[in-house]
Tab-separated table of C-alpha atoms in Angstrom:
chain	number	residue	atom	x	y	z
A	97	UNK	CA	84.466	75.736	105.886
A	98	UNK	CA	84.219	77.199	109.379
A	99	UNK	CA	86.790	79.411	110.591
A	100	UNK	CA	89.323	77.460	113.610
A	101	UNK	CA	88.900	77.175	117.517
A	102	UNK	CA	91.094	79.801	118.763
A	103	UNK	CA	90.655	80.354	122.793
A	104	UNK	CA	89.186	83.978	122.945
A	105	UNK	CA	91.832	85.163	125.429
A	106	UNK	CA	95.088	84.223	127.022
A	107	UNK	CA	96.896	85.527	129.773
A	108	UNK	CA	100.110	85.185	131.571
A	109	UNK	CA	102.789	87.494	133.717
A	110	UNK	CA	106.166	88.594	132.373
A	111	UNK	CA	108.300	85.899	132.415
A	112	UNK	CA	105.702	83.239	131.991
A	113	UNK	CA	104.862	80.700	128.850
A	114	UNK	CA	101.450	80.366	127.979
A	115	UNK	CA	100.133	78.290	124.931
A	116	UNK	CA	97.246	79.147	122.191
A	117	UNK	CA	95.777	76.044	120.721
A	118	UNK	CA	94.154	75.943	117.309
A	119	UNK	CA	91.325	73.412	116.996
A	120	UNK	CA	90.384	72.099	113.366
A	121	UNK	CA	89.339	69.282	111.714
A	122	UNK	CA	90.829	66.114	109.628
A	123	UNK	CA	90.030	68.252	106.647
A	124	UNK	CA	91.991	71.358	107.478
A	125	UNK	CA	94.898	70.926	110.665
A	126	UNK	CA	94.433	67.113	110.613
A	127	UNK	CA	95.236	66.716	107.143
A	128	UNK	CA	98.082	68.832	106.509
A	129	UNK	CA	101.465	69.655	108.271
A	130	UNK	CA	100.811	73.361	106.524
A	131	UNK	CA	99.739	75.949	109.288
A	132	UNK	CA	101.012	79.078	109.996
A	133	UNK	CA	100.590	81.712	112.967
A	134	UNK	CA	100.540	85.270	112.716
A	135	UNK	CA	101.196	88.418	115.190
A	136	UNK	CA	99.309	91.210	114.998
A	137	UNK	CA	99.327	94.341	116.973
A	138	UNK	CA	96.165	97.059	116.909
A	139	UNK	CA	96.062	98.845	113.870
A	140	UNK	CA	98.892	96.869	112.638
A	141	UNK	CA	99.104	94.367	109.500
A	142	UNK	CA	99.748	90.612	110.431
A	143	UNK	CA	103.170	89.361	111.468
A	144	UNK	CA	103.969	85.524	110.272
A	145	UNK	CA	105.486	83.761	113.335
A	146	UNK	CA	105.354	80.331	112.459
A	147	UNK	CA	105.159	78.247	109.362
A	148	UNK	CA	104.845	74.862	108.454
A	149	UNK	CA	103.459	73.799	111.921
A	150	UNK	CA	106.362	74.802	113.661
A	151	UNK	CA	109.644	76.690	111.462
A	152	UNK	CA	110.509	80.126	112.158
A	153	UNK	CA	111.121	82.911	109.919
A	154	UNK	CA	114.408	84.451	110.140
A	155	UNK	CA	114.530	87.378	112.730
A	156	UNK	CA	111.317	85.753	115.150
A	157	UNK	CA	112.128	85.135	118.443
A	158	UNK	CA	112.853	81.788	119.317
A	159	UNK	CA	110.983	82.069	122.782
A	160	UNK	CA	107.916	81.634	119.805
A	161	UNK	CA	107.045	77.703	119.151
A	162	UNK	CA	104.782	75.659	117.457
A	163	UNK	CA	103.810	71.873	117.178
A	164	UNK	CA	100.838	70.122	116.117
A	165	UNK	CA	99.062	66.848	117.405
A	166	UNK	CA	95.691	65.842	115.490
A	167	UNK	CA	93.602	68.064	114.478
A	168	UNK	CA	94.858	70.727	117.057
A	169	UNK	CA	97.863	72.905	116.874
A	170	UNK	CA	99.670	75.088	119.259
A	171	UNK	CA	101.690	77.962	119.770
A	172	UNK	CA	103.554	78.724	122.643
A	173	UNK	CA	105.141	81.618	123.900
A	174	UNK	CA	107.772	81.329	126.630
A	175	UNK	CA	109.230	84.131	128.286
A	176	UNK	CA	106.350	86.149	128.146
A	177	UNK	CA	107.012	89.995	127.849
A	178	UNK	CA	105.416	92.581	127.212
A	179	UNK	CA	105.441	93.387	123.502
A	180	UNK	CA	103.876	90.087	123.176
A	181	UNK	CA	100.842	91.726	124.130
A	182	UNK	CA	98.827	91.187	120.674
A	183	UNK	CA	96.360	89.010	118.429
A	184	UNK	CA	97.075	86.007	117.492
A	185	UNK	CA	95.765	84.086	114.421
A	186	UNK	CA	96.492	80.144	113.322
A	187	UNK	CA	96.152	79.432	109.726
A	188	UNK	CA	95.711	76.463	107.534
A	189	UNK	CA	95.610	74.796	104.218
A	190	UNK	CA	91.757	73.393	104.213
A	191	UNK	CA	92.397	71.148	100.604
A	192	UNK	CA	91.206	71.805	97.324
A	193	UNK	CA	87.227	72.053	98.292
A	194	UNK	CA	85.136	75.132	98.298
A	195	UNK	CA	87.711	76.936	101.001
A	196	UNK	CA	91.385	76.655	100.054
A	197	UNK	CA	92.438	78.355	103.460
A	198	UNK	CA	91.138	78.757	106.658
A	199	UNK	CA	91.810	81.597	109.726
A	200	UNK	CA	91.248	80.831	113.302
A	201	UNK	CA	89.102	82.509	115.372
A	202	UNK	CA	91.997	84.889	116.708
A	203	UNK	CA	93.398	84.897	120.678
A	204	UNK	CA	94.082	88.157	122.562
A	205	UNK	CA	97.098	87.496	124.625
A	206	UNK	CA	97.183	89.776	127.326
A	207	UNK	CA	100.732	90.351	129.332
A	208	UNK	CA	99.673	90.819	133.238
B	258	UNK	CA	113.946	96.546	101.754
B	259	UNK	CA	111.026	94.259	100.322
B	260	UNK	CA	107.669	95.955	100.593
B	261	UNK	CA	104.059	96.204	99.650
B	262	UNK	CA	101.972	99.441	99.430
B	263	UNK	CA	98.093	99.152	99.199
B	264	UNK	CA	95.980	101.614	97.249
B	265	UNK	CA	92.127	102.530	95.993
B	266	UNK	CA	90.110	101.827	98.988
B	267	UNK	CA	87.698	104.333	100.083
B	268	UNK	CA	83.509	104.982	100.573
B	269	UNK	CA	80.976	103.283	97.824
B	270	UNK	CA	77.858	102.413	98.149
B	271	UNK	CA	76.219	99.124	97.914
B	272	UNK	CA	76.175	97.460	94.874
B	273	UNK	CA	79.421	99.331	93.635
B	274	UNK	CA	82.893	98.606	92.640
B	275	UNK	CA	86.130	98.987	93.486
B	276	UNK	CA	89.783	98.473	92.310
B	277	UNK	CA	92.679	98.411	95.358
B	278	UNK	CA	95.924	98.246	93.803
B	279	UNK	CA	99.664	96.593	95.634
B	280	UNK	CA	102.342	97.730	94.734
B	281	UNK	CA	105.297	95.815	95.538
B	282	UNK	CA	109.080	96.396	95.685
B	283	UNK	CA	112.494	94.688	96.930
B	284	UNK	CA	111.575	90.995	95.421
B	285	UNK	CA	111.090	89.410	92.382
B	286	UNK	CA	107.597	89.542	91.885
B	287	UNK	CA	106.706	87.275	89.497
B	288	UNK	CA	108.435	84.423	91.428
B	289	UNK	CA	105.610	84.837	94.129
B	290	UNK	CA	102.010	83.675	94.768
B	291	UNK	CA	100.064	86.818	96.118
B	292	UNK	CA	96.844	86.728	98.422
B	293	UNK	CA	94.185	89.426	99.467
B	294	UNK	CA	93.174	89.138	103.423
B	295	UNK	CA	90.891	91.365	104.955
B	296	UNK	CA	89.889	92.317	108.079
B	297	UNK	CA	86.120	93.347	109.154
B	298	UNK	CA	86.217	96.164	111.918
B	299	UNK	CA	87.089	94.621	114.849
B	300	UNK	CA	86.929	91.416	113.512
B	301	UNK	CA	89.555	88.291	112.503
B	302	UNK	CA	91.472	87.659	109.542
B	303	UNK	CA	89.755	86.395	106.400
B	304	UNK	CA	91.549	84.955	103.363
B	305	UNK	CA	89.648	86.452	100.328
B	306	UNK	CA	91.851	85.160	97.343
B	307	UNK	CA	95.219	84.217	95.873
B	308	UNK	CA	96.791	84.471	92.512
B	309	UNK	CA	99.632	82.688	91.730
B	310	UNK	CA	103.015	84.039	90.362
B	311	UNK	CA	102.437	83.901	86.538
B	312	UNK	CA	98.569	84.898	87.118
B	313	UNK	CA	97.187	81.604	85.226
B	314	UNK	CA	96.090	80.284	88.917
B	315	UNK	CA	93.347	82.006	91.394
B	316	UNK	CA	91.327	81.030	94.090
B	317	UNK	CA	88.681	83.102	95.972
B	318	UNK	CA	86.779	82.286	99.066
B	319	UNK	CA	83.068	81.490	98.665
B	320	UNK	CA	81.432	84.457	99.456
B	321	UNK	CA	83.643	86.941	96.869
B	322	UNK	CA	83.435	83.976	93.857
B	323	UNK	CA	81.673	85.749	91.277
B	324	UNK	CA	82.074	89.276	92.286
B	325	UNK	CA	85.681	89.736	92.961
B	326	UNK	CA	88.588	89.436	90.465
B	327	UNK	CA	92.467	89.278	91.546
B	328	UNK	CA	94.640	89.515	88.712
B	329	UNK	CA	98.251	91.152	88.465
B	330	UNK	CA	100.677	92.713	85.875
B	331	UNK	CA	104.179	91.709	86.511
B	332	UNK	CA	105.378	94.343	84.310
B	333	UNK	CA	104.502	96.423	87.002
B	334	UNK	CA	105.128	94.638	90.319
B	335	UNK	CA	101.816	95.178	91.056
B	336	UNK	CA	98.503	93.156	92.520
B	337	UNK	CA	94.985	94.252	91.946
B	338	UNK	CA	91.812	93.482	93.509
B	339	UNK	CA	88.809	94.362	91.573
B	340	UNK	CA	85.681	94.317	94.207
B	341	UNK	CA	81.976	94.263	91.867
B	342	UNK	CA	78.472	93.904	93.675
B	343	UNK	CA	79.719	95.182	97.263
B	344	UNK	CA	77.962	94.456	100.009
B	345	UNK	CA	77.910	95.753	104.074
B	346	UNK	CA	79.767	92.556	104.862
B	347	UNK	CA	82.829	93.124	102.109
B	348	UNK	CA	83.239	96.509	104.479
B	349	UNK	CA	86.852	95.608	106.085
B	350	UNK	CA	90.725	96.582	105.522
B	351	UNK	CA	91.863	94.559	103.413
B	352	UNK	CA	95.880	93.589	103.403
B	353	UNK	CA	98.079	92.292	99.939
B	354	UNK	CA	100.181	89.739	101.138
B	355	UNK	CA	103.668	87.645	99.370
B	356	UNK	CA	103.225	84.464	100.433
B	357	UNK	CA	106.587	82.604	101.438
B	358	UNK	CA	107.463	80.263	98.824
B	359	UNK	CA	108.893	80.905	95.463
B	360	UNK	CA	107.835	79.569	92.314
B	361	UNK	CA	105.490	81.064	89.271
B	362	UNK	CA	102.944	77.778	89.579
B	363	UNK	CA	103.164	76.502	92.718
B	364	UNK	CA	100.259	73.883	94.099
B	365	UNK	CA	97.704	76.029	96.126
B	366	UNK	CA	98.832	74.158	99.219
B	367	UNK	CA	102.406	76.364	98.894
B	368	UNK	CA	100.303	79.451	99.558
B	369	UNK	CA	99.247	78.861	103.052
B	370	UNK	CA	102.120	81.162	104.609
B	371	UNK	CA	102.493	85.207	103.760
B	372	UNK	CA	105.793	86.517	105.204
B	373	UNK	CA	104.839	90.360	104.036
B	374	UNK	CA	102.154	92.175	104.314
B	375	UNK	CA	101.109	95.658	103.100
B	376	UNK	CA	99.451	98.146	105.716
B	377	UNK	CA	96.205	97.841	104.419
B	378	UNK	CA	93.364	99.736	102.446
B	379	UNK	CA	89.800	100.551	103.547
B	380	UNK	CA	86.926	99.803	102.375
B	381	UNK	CA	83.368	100.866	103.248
B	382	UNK	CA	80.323	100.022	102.000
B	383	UNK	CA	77.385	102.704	102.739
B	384	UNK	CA	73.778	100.681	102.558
């Protein structure tokens, strides 16, 4: 199971809303309405944003979004500021073959 | 305040083992699927394996089957990760994680979402 098509690197000014997509197949994002995204500062542990393609845990921002079309889903962030500066990972269920779950690639969102 | 605290990481050389230890606090425990992620330096996330709340359900990722165990004792709110046969590549921090959804047997598919996560252990693996 190869890991999912994260862009390496997205950018955006205070203010802004910029959008990570999350490329996977008809096995893994295609098949299944169960991804999550997760935060994660340096030298931090993971932070889950988003679940089920596009709920939010209680106390996330709602400026943070997700939606899914295909085999590609996406998380936006609107309002950029600066704390937002981070890693960002999507994750998804990938069926009952030899991988279970699958990461993406991971996106450094950079705040200009 | 719900938490989990990771444990037992440290130097060994190839072909060693390892047991990291989670302990976790301010949930019911045994009501929750657990996972092991870890995290190669500077490197992305990688699921390594899940246990689900009662223990009778596991899952690893292909390149730990066979040399990694998860198990838990519920007893003892706690999560283990028992690492055999390391190699350069297991060299990563690795994170315990609750995943989101309640229920001691859950379908695997439940345990795509962790909504805490421990700070992490090290592990090194000298060649």
């Amino acid at each position: 199971q190869s890991a999912l098509t994260q862009p390496a690197s997205v950018s955006g000014s205070p203010g802004q809303s910029i959008t990570i997509s999350c490329t996977g197949t008809n096995s893994d994002i295609g098949g299944f309405n169960l991804i999550s995204w997760y935060q994660q500062h340096p030298g931090k542990a993971p932070k889950l944003m988003i679940y089920e393609g596009s709920k939010r845990p209680s106390g996330v921002s709602n400026r943070f979004s997700g939606s899914k079309s295909g085999n590609t889903a996406s998380l936006t962030i609107s309002g950029l500021q600066a704390e937002d500066e981070a890693d960002y990972y999507c994750y998804s269920y990938a069926g009952t073959g030899t991988s279970n779950y699958v990461f993406g690639t991971g996106t450094k969102v950079t705040v200009l | 305040e719900v938490q989990l605290v990771e444990s037992g990481g440290g130097l060994v050389q190839r072909g060693g083992s390892l047991r990291l230890s989670c302990a976790a606090s301010g949930f019911t425990f045994r009501d929750y699927g657990m996972k092991w992620v870890r995290q190669a330096p500077g490197k992305g996330l990688e699921w390594v394996s899940v246990i689900s709340g009662s223990g009778n359900n596991t899952y690893y990722t292909d390149s730990v089957k066979g040399r990694f165990i998860i198990s838990r004792d519920n007893s003892k709110n706690t999560l283990y990760l028992q690492l055999n046969s390391l190699r350069a590549e297991d060299t990563a921090v690795y994170f315990c994680a609750k995943c989101l959804y309640s229920g001691s047997d859950l379908p695997g598919y439940y345990y795509y979402a962790m909504d805490v996560w421990g700070q992490g252990t090290t592990v090194t693996v000298s060649s």
